[in-house]
PDB file of C-alpha atoms and ligand atoms in Angstrom:
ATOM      1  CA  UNK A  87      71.113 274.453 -36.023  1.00 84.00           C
ATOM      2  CA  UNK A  88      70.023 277.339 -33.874  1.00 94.00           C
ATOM      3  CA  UNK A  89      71.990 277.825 -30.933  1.00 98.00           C
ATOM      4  CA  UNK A  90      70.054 280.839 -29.499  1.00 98.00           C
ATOM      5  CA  UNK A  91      66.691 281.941 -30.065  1.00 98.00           C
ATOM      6  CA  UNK A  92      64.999 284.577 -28.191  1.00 98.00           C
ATOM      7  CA  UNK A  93      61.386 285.748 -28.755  1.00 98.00           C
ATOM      8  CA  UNK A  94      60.277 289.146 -27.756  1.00 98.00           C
ATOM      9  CA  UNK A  95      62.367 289.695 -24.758  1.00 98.00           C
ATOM     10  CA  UNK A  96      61.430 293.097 -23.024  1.00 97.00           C
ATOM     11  CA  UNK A  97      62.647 294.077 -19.320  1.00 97.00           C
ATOM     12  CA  UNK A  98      61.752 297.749 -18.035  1.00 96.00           C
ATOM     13  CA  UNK A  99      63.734 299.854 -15.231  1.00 94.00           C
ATOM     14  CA  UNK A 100      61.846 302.371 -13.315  1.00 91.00           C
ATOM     15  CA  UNK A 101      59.538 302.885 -16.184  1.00 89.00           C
ATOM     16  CA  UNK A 102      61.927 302.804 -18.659  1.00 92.00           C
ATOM     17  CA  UNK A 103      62.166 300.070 -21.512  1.00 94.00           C
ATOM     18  CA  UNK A 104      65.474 298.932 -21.665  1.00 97.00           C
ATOM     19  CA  UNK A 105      64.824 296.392 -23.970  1.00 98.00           C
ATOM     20  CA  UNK A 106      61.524 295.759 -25.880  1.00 97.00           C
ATOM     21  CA  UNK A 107      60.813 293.122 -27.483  1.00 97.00           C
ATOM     22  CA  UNK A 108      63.834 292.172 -28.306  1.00 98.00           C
ATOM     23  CA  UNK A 109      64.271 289.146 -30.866  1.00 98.00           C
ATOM     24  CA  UNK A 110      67.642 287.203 -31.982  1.00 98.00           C
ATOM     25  CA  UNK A 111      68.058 283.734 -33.893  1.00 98.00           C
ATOM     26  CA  UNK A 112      72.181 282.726 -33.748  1.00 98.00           C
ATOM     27  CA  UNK A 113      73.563 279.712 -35.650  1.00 97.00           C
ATOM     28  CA  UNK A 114      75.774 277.513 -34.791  1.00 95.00           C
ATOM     29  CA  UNK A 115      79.456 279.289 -34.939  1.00 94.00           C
ATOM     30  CA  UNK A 116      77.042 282.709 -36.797  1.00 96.00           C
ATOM     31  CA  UNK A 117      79.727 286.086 -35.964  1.00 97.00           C
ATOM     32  CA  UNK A 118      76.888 288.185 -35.059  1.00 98.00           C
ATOM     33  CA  UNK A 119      77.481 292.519 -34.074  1.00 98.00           C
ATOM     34  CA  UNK A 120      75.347 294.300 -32.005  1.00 98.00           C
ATOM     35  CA  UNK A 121      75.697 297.765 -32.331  1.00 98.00           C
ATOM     36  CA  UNK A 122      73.759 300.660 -31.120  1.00 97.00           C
ATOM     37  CA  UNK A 123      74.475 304.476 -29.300  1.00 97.00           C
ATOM     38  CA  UNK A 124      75.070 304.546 -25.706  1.00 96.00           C
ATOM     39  CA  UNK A 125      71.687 303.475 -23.620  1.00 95.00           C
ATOM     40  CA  UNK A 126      70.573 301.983 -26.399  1.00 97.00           C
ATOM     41  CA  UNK A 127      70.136 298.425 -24.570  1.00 97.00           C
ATOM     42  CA  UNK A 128      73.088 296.574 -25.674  1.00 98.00           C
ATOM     43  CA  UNK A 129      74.368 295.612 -22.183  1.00 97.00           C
ATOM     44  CA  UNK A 130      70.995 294.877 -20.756  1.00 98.00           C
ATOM     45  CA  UNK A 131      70.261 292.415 -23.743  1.00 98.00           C
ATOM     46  CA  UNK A 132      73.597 290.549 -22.978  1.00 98.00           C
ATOM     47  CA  UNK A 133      72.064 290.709 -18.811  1.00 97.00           C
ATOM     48  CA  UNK A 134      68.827 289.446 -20.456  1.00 98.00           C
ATOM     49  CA  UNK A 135      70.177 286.585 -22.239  1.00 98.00           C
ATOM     50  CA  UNK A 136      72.798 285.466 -19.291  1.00 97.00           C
ATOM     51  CA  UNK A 137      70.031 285.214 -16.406  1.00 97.00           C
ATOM     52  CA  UNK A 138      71.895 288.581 -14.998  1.00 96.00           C
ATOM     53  CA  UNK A 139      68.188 289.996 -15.266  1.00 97.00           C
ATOM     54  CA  UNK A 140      64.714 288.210 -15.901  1.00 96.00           C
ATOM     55  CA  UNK A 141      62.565 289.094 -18.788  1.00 97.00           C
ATOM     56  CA  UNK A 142      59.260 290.162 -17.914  1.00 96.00           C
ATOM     57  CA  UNK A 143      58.146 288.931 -21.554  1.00 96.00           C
ATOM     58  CA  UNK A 144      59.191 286.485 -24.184  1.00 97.00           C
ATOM     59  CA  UNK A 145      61.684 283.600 -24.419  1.00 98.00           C
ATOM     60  CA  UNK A 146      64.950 282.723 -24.547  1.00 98.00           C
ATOM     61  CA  UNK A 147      65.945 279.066 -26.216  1.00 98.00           C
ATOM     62  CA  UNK A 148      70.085 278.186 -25.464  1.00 98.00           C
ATOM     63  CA  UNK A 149      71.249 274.677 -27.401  1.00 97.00           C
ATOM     64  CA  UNK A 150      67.617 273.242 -27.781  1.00 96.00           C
ATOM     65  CA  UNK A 151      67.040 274.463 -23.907  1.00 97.00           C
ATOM     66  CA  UNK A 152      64.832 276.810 -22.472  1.00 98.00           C
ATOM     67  CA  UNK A 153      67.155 278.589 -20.414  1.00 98.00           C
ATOM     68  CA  UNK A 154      63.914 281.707 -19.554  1.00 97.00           C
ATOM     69  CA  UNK A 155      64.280 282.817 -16.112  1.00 95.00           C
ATOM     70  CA  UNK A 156      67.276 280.589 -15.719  1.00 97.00           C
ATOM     71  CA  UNK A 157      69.885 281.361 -13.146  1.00 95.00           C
ATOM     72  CA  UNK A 158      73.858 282.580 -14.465  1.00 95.00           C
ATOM     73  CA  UNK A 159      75.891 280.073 -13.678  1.00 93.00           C
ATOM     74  CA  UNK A 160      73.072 277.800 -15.193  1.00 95.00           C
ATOM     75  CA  UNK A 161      72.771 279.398 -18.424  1.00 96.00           C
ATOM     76  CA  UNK A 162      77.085 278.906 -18.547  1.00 95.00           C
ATOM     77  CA  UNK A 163      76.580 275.223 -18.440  1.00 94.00           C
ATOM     78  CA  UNK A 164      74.101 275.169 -21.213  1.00 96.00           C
ATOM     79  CA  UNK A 165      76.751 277.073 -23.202  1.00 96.00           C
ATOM     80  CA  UNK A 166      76.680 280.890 -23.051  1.00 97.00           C
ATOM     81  CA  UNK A 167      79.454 282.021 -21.707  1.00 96.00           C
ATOM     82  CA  UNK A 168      80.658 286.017 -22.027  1.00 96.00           C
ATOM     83  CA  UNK A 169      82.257 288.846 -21.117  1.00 95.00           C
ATOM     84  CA  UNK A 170      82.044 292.181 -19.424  1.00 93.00           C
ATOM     85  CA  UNK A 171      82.252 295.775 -20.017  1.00 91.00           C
ATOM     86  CA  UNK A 172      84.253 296.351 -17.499  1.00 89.00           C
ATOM     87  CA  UNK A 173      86.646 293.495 -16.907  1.00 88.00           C
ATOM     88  CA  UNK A 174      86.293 291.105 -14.431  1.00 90.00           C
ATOM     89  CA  UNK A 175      89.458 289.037 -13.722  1.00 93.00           C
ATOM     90  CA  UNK A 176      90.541 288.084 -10.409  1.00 92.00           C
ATOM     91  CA  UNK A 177      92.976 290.517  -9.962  1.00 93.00           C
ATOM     92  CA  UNK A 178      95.375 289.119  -7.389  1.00 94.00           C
ATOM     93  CA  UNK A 179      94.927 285.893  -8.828  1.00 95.00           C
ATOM     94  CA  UNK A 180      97.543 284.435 -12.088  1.00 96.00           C
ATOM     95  CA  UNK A 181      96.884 284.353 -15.414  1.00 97.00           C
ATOM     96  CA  UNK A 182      96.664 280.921 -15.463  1.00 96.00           C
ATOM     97  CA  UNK A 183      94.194 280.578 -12.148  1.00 95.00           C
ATOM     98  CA  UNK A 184      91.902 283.029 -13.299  1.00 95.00           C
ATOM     99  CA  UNK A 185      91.570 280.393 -16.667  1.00 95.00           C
ATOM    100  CA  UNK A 186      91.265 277.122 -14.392  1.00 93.00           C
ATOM    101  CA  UNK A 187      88.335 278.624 -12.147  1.00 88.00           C
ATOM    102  CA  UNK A 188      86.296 279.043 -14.815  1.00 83.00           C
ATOM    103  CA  UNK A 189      86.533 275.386 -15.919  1.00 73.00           C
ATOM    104  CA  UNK A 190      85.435 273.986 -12.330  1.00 68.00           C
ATOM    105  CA  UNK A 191      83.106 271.805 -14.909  1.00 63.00           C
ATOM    106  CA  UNK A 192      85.443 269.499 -16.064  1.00 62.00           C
ATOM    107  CA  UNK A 193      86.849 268.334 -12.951  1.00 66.00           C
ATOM    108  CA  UNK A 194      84.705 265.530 -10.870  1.00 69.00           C
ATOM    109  CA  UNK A 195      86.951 264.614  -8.229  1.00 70.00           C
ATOM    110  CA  UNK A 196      85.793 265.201  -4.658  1.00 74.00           C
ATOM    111  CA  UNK A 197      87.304 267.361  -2.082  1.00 72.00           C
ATOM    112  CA  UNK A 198      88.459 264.341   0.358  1.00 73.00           C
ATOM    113  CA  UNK A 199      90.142 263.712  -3.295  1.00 70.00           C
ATOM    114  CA  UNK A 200      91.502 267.015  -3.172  1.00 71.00           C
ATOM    115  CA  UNK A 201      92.610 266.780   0.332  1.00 73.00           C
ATOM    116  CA  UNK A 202      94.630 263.669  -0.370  1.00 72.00           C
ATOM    117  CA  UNK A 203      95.898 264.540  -3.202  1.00 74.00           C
ATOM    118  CA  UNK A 204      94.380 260.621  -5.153  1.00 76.00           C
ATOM    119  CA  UNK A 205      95.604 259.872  -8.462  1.00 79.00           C
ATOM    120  CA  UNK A 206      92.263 260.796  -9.987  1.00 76.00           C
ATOM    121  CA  UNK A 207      92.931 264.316  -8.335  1.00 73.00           C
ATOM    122  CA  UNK A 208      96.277 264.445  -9.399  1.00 77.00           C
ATOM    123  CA  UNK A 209      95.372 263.649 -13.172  1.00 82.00           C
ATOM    124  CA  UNK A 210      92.011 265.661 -13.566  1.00 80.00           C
ATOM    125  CA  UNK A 211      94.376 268.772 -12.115  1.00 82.00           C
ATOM    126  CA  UNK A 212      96.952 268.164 -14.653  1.00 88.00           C
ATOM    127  CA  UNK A 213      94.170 267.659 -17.739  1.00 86.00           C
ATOM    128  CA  UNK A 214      92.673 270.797 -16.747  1.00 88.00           C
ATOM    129  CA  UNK A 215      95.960 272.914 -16.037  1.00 92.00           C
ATOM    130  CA  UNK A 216      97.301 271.719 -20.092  1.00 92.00           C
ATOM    131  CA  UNK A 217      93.458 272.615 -21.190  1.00 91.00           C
ATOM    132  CA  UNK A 218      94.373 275.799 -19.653  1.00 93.00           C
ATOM    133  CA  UNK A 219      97.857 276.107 -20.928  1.00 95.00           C
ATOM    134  CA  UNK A 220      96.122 275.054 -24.549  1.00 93.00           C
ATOM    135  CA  UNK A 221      93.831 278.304 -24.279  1.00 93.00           C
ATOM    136  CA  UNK A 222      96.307 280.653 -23.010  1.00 95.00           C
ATOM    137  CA  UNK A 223      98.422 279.702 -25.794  1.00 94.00           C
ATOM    138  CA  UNK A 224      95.773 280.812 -28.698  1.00 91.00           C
ATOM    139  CA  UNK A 225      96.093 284.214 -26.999  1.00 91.00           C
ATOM    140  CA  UNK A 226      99.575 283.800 -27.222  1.00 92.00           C
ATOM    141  CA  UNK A 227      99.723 284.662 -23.169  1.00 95.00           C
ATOM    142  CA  UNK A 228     101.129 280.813 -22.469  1.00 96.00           C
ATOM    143  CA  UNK A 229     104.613 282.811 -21.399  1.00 97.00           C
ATOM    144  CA  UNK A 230     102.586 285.218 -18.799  1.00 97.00           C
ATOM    145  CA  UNK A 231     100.704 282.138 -16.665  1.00 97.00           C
ATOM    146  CA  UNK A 232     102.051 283.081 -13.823  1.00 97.00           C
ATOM    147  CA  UNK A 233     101.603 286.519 -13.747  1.00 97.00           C
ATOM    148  CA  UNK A 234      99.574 288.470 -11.385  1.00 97.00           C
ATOM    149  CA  UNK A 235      95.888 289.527 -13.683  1.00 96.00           C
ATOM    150  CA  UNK A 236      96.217 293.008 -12.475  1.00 95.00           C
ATOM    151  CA  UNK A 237     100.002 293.657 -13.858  1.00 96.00           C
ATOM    152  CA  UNK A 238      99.023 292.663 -17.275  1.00 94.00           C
ATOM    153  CA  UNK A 239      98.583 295.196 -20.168  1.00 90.00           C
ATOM    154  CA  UNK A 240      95.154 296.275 -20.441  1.00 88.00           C
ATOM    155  CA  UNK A 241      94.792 294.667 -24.169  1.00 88.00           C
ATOM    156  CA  UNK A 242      96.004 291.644 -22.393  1.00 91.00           C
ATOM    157  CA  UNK A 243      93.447 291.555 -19.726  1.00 93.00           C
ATOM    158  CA  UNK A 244      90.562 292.008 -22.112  1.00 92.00           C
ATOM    159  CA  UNK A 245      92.152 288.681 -24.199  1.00 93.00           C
ATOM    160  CA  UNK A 246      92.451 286.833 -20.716  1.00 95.00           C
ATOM    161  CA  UNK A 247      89.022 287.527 -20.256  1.00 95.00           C
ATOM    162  CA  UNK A 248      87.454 285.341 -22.915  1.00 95.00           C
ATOM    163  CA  UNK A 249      90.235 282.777 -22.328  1.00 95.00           C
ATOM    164  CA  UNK A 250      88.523 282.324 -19.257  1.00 95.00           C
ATOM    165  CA  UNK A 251      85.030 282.347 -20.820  1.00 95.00           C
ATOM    166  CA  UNK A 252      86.234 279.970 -23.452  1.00 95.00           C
ATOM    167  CA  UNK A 253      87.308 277.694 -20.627  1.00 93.00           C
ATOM    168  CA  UNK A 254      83.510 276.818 -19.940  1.00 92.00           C
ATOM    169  CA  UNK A 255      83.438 275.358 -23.439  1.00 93.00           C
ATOM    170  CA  UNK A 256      80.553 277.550 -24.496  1.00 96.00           C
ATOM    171  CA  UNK A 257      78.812 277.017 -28.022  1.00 97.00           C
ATOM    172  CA  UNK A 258      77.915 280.950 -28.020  1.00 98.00           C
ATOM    173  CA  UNK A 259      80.589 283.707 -26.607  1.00 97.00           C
ATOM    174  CA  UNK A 260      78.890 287.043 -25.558  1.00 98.00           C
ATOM    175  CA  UNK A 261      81.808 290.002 -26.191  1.00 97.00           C
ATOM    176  CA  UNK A 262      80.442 292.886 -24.256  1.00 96.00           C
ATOM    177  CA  UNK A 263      83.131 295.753 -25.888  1.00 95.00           C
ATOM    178  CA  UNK A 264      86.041 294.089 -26.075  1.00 94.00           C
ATOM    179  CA  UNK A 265      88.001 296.697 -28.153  1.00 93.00           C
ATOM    180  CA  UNK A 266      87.336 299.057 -25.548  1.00 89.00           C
ATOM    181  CA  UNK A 267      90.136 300.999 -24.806  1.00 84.00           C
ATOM    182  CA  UNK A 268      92.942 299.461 -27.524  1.00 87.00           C
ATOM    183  CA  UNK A 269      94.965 301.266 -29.508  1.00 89.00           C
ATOM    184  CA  UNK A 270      94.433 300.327 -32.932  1.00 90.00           C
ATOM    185  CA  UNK A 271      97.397 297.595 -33.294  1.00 89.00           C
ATOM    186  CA  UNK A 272      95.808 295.587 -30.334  1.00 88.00           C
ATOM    187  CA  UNK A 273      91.964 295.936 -32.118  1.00 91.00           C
ATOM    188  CA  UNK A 274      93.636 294.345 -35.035  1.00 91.00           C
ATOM    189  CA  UNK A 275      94.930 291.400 -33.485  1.00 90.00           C
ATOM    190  CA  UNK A 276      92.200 291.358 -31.301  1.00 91.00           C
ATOM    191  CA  UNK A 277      89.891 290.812 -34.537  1.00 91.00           C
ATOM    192  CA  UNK A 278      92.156 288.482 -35.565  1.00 91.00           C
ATOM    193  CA  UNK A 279      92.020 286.651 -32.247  1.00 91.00           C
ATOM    194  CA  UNK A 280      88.043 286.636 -32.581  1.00 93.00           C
ATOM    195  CA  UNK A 281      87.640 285.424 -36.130  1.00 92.00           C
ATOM    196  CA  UNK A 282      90.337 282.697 -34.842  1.00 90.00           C
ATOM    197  CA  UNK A 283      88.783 281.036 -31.784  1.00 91.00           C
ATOM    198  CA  UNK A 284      85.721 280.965 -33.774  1.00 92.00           C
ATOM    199  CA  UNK A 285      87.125 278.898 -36.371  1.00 90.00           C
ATOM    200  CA  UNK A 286      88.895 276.799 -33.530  1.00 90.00           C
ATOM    201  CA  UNK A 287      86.496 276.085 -30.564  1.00 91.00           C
ATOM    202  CA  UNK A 288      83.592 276.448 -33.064  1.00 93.00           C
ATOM    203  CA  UNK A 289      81.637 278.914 -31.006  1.00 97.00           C
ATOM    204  CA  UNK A 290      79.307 281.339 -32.206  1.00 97.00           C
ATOM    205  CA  UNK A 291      80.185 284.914 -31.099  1.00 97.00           C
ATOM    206  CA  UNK A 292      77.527 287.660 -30.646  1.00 98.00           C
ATOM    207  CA  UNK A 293      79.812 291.111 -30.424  1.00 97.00           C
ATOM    208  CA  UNK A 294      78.862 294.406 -28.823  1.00 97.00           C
ATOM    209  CA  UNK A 295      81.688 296.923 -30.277  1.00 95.00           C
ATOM    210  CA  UNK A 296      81.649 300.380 -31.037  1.00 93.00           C
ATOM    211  CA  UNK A 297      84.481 300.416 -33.328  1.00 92.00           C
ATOM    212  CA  UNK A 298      83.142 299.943 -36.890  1.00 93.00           C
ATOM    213  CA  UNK A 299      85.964 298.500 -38.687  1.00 91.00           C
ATOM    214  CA  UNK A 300      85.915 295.743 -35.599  1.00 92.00           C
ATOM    215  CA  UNK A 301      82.257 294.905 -36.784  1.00 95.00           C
ATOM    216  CA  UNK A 302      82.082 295.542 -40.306  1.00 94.00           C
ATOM    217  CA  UNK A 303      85.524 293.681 -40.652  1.00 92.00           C
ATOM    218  CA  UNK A 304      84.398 290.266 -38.901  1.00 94.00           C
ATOM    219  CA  UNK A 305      80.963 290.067 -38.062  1.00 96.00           C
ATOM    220  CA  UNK A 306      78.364 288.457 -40.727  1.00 95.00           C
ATOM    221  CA  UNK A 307      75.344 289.849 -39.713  1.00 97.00           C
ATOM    222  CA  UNK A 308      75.052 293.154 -37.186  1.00 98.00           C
ATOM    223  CA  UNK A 309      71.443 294.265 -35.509  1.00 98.00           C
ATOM    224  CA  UNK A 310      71.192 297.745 -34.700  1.00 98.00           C
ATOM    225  CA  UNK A 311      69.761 298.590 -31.226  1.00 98.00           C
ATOM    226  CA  UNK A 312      68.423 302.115 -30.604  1.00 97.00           C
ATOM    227  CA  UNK A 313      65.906 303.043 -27.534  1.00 96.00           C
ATOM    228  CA  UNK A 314      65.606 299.432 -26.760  1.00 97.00           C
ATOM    229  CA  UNK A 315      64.070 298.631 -29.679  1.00 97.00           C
ATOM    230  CA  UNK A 316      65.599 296.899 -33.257  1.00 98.00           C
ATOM    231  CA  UNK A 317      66.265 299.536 -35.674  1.00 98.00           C
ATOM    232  CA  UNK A 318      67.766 297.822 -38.240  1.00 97.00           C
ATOM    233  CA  UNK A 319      69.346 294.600 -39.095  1.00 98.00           C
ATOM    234  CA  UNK A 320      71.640 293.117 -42.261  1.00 98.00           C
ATOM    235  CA  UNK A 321      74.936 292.557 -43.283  1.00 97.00           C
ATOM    236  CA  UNK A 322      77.242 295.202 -42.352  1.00 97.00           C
ATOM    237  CA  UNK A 323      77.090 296.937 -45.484  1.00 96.00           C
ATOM    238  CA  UNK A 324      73.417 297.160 -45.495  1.00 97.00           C
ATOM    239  CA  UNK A 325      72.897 298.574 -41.846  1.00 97.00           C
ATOM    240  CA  UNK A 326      76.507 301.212 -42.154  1.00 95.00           C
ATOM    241  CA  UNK A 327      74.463 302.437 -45.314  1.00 95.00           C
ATOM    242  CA  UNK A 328      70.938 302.438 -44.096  1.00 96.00           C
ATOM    243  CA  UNK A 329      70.414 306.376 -43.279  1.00 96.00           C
ATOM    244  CA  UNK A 330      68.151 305.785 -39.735  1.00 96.00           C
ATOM    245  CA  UNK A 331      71.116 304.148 -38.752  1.00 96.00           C
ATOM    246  CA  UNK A 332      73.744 307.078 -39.877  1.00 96.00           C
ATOM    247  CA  UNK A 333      70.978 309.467 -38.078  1.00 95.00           C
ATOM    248  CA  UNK A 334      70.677 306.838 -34.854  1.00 94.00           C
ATOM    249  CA  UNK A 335      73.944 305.987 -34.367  1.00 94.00           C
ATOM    250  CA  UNK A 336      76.842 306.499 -36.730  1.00 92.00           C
ATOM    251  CA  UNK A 337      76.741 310.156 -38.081  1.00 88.00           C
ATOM    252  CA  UNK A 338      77.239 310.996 -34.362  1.00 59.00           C
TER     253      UNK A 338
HETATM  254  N1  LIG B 690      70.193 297.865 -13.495  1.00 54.14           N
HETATM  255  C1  LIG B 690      69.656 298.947 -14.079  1.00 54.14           C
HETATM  256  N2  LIG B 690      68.804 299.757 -13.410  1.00 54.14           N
HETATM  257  C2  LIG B 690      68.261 300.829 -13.992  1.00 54.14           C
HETATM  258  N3  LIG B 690      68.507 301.209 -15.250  1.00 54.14           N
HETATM  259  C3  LIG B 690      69.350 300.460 -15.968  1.00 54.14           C
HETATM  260  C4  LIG B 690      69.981 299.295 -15.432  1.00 54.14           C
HETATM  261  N4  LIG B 690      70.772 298.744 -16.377  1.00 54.14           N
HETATM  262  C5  LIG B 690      70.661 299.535 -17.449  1.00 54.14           C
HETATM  263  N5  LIG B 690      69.806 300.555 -17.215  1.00 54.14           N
HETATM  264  C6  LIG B 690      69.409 301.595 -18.187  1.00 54.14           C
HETATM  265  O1  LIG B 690      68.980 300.927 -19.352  1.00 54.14           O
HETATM  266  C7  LIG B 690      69.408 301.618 -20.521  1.00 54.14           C
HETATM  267  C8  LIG B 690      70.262 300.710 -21.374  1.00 54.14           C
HETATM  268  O2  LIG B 690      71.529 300.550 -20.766  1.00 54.14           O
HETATM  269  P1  LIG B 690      72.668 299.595 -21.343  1.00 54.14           P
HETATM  270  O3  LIG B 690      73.750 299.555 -20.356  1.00 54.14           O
HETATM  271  O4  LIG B 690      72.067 298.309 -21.738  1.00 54.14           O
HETATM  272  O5  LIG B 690      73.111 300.391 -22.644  1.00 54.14           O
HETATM  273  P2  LIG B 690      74.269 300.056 -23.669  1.00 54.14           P
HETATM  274  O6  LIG B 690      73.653 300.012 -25.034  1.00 54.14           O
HETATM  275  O7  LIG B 690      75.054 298.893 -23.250  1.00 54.14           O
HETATM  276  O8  LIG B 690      75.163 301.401 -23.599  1.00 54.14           O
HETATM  277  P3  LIG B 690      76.772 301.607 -23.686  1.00 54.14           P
HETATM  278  O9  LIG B 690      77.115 301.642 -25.146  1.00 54.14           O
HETATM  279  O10 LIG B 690      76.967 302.952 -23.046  1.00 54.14           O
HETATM  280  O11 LIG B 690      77.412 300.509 -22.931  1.00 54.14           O
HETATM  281  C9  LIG B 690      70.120 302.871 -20.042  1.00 54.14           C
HETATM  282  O12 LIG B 690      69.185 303.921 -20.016  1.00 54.14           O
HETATM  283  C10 LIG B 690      70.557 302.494 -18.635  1.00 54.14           C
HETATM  284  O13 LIG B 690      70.677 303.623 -17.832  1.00 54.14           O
HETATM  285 MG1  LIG B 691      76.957 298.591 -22.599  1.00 54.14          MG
END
């Protein structure tokens, strides 16, 4: 089954197309790699598709949903749920905070609830805090939940990052760079990391990433974005060996 579909999405910024029409079918738990210079789009696609911006053509389908012109926080409970380029944690908030306000979803009690502390409060908060402790633990970070976001390694934010998106139980995780600025032993387990929570929250991941062994060495199927527009699109050995491409992008 598809889990996203969007039809000739295009948005345009002070004359400039961004993004023209723009076109992506994902599968249900597909490892897809969206690659492309800088400016090329890649960013604004991931806005396009998370209700950051609006398209001014096409559609965009989420889990059987049309999710078009569909607010953020919207499109997360439908089951998109990503990342950013530059992180986003709460800073001054812990580890294991910054996982349990993302998954405000799964708790139902109400704030008089909250207030006095009910058994229903008392056992949603613990469910959600060992959901928590169950995520942080795939990222092997169970050992830093209290720590404070901002101290943490830099590799270690990035991780902490889609710990927290994975905490919105999304069926489709959006990884805006997240090899950006790793050394090469933290990319590794990083890719390791991604190929595992796909396997284990059976989410399909579509990856922007500008290191090459990140995409060629996990992702299925990679679209290359250039001007806003598709350039090419295959398996990773067909687009790393498709000369526009070495021209566009990767002969830089
Ligand atoms: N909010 C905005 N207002 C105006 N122009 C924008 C806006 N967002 C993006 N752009 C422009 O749209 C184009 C695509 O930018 P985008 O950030 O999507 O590229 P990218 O492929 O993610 O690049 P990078 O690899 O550097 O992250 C660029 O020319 C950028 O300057
Ligand atoms: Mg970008």
């Amino acid at each position: 089954m598809s889990v996203l579909t969007a039809k000739n999405i295009s948005v345009v910024f002070g004359g400039l197309k961004a993004v023209e029409d723009f076109s992506i079918e994902i599968s249900e738990g597909e490892l897809v790699g969206l690659i492309g210079p800088n400016g090329a789009g890649k960013t604004t696609v991931f806005n396009l598709l998370t209700g950051v911006y609006q398209p001014t053509t096409g559609s965009i389908t989420l889990n059987g949903q049309d999710v078009t012109g569909k607010k953020p926080e919207q499109i997360v409970s439908i089951g998109a749920a990503r990342t950013f380029q530059n992180i986003r944690l709460f800073k001054q908030m812990t580890v294991l905070d910054n996982v349990l306000v993302a998954d405000n979803g799964s708790r139902t009690y109400s704030v008089a609830s909250a207030l006095l502390r009910t058994t229903k409060y008392w056992k949603e908060e613990k469910a959600a805090r060992e959901k928590a402790m169950a995520l942080l633990s795939v990222f092997g970070m169970e050992s830093l939940a209290d720590a404070t976001a901002e101290n943490l390694p830099y590799g270690k934010q990035r991780k902490l990052e889609i710990a927290r998106a994975l905490a919105t139980n999304p069926t489709l995780l959006l990884l805006d760079e997240p090899a950006a600025g790793m050394n090469p032993t933290e990319t590794t387990e990083l890719m390791e990391t991604i190929a595992l929570i796909r396997e284990k929250f059976k989410v399909a991941v579509l990856l922007i990433e500008h290191d090459m062994s990140l995409v060629t060495g996990i992702c299925e199927r990679v679209i290359v974005l250039n001007f806003g527009n598709i350039l090419a699109q295959g398996t990773p050995q067909e687009v790393t060996s498709n000369p526009e491409v070495i021209t566009a992008y990767l002969g830089e």
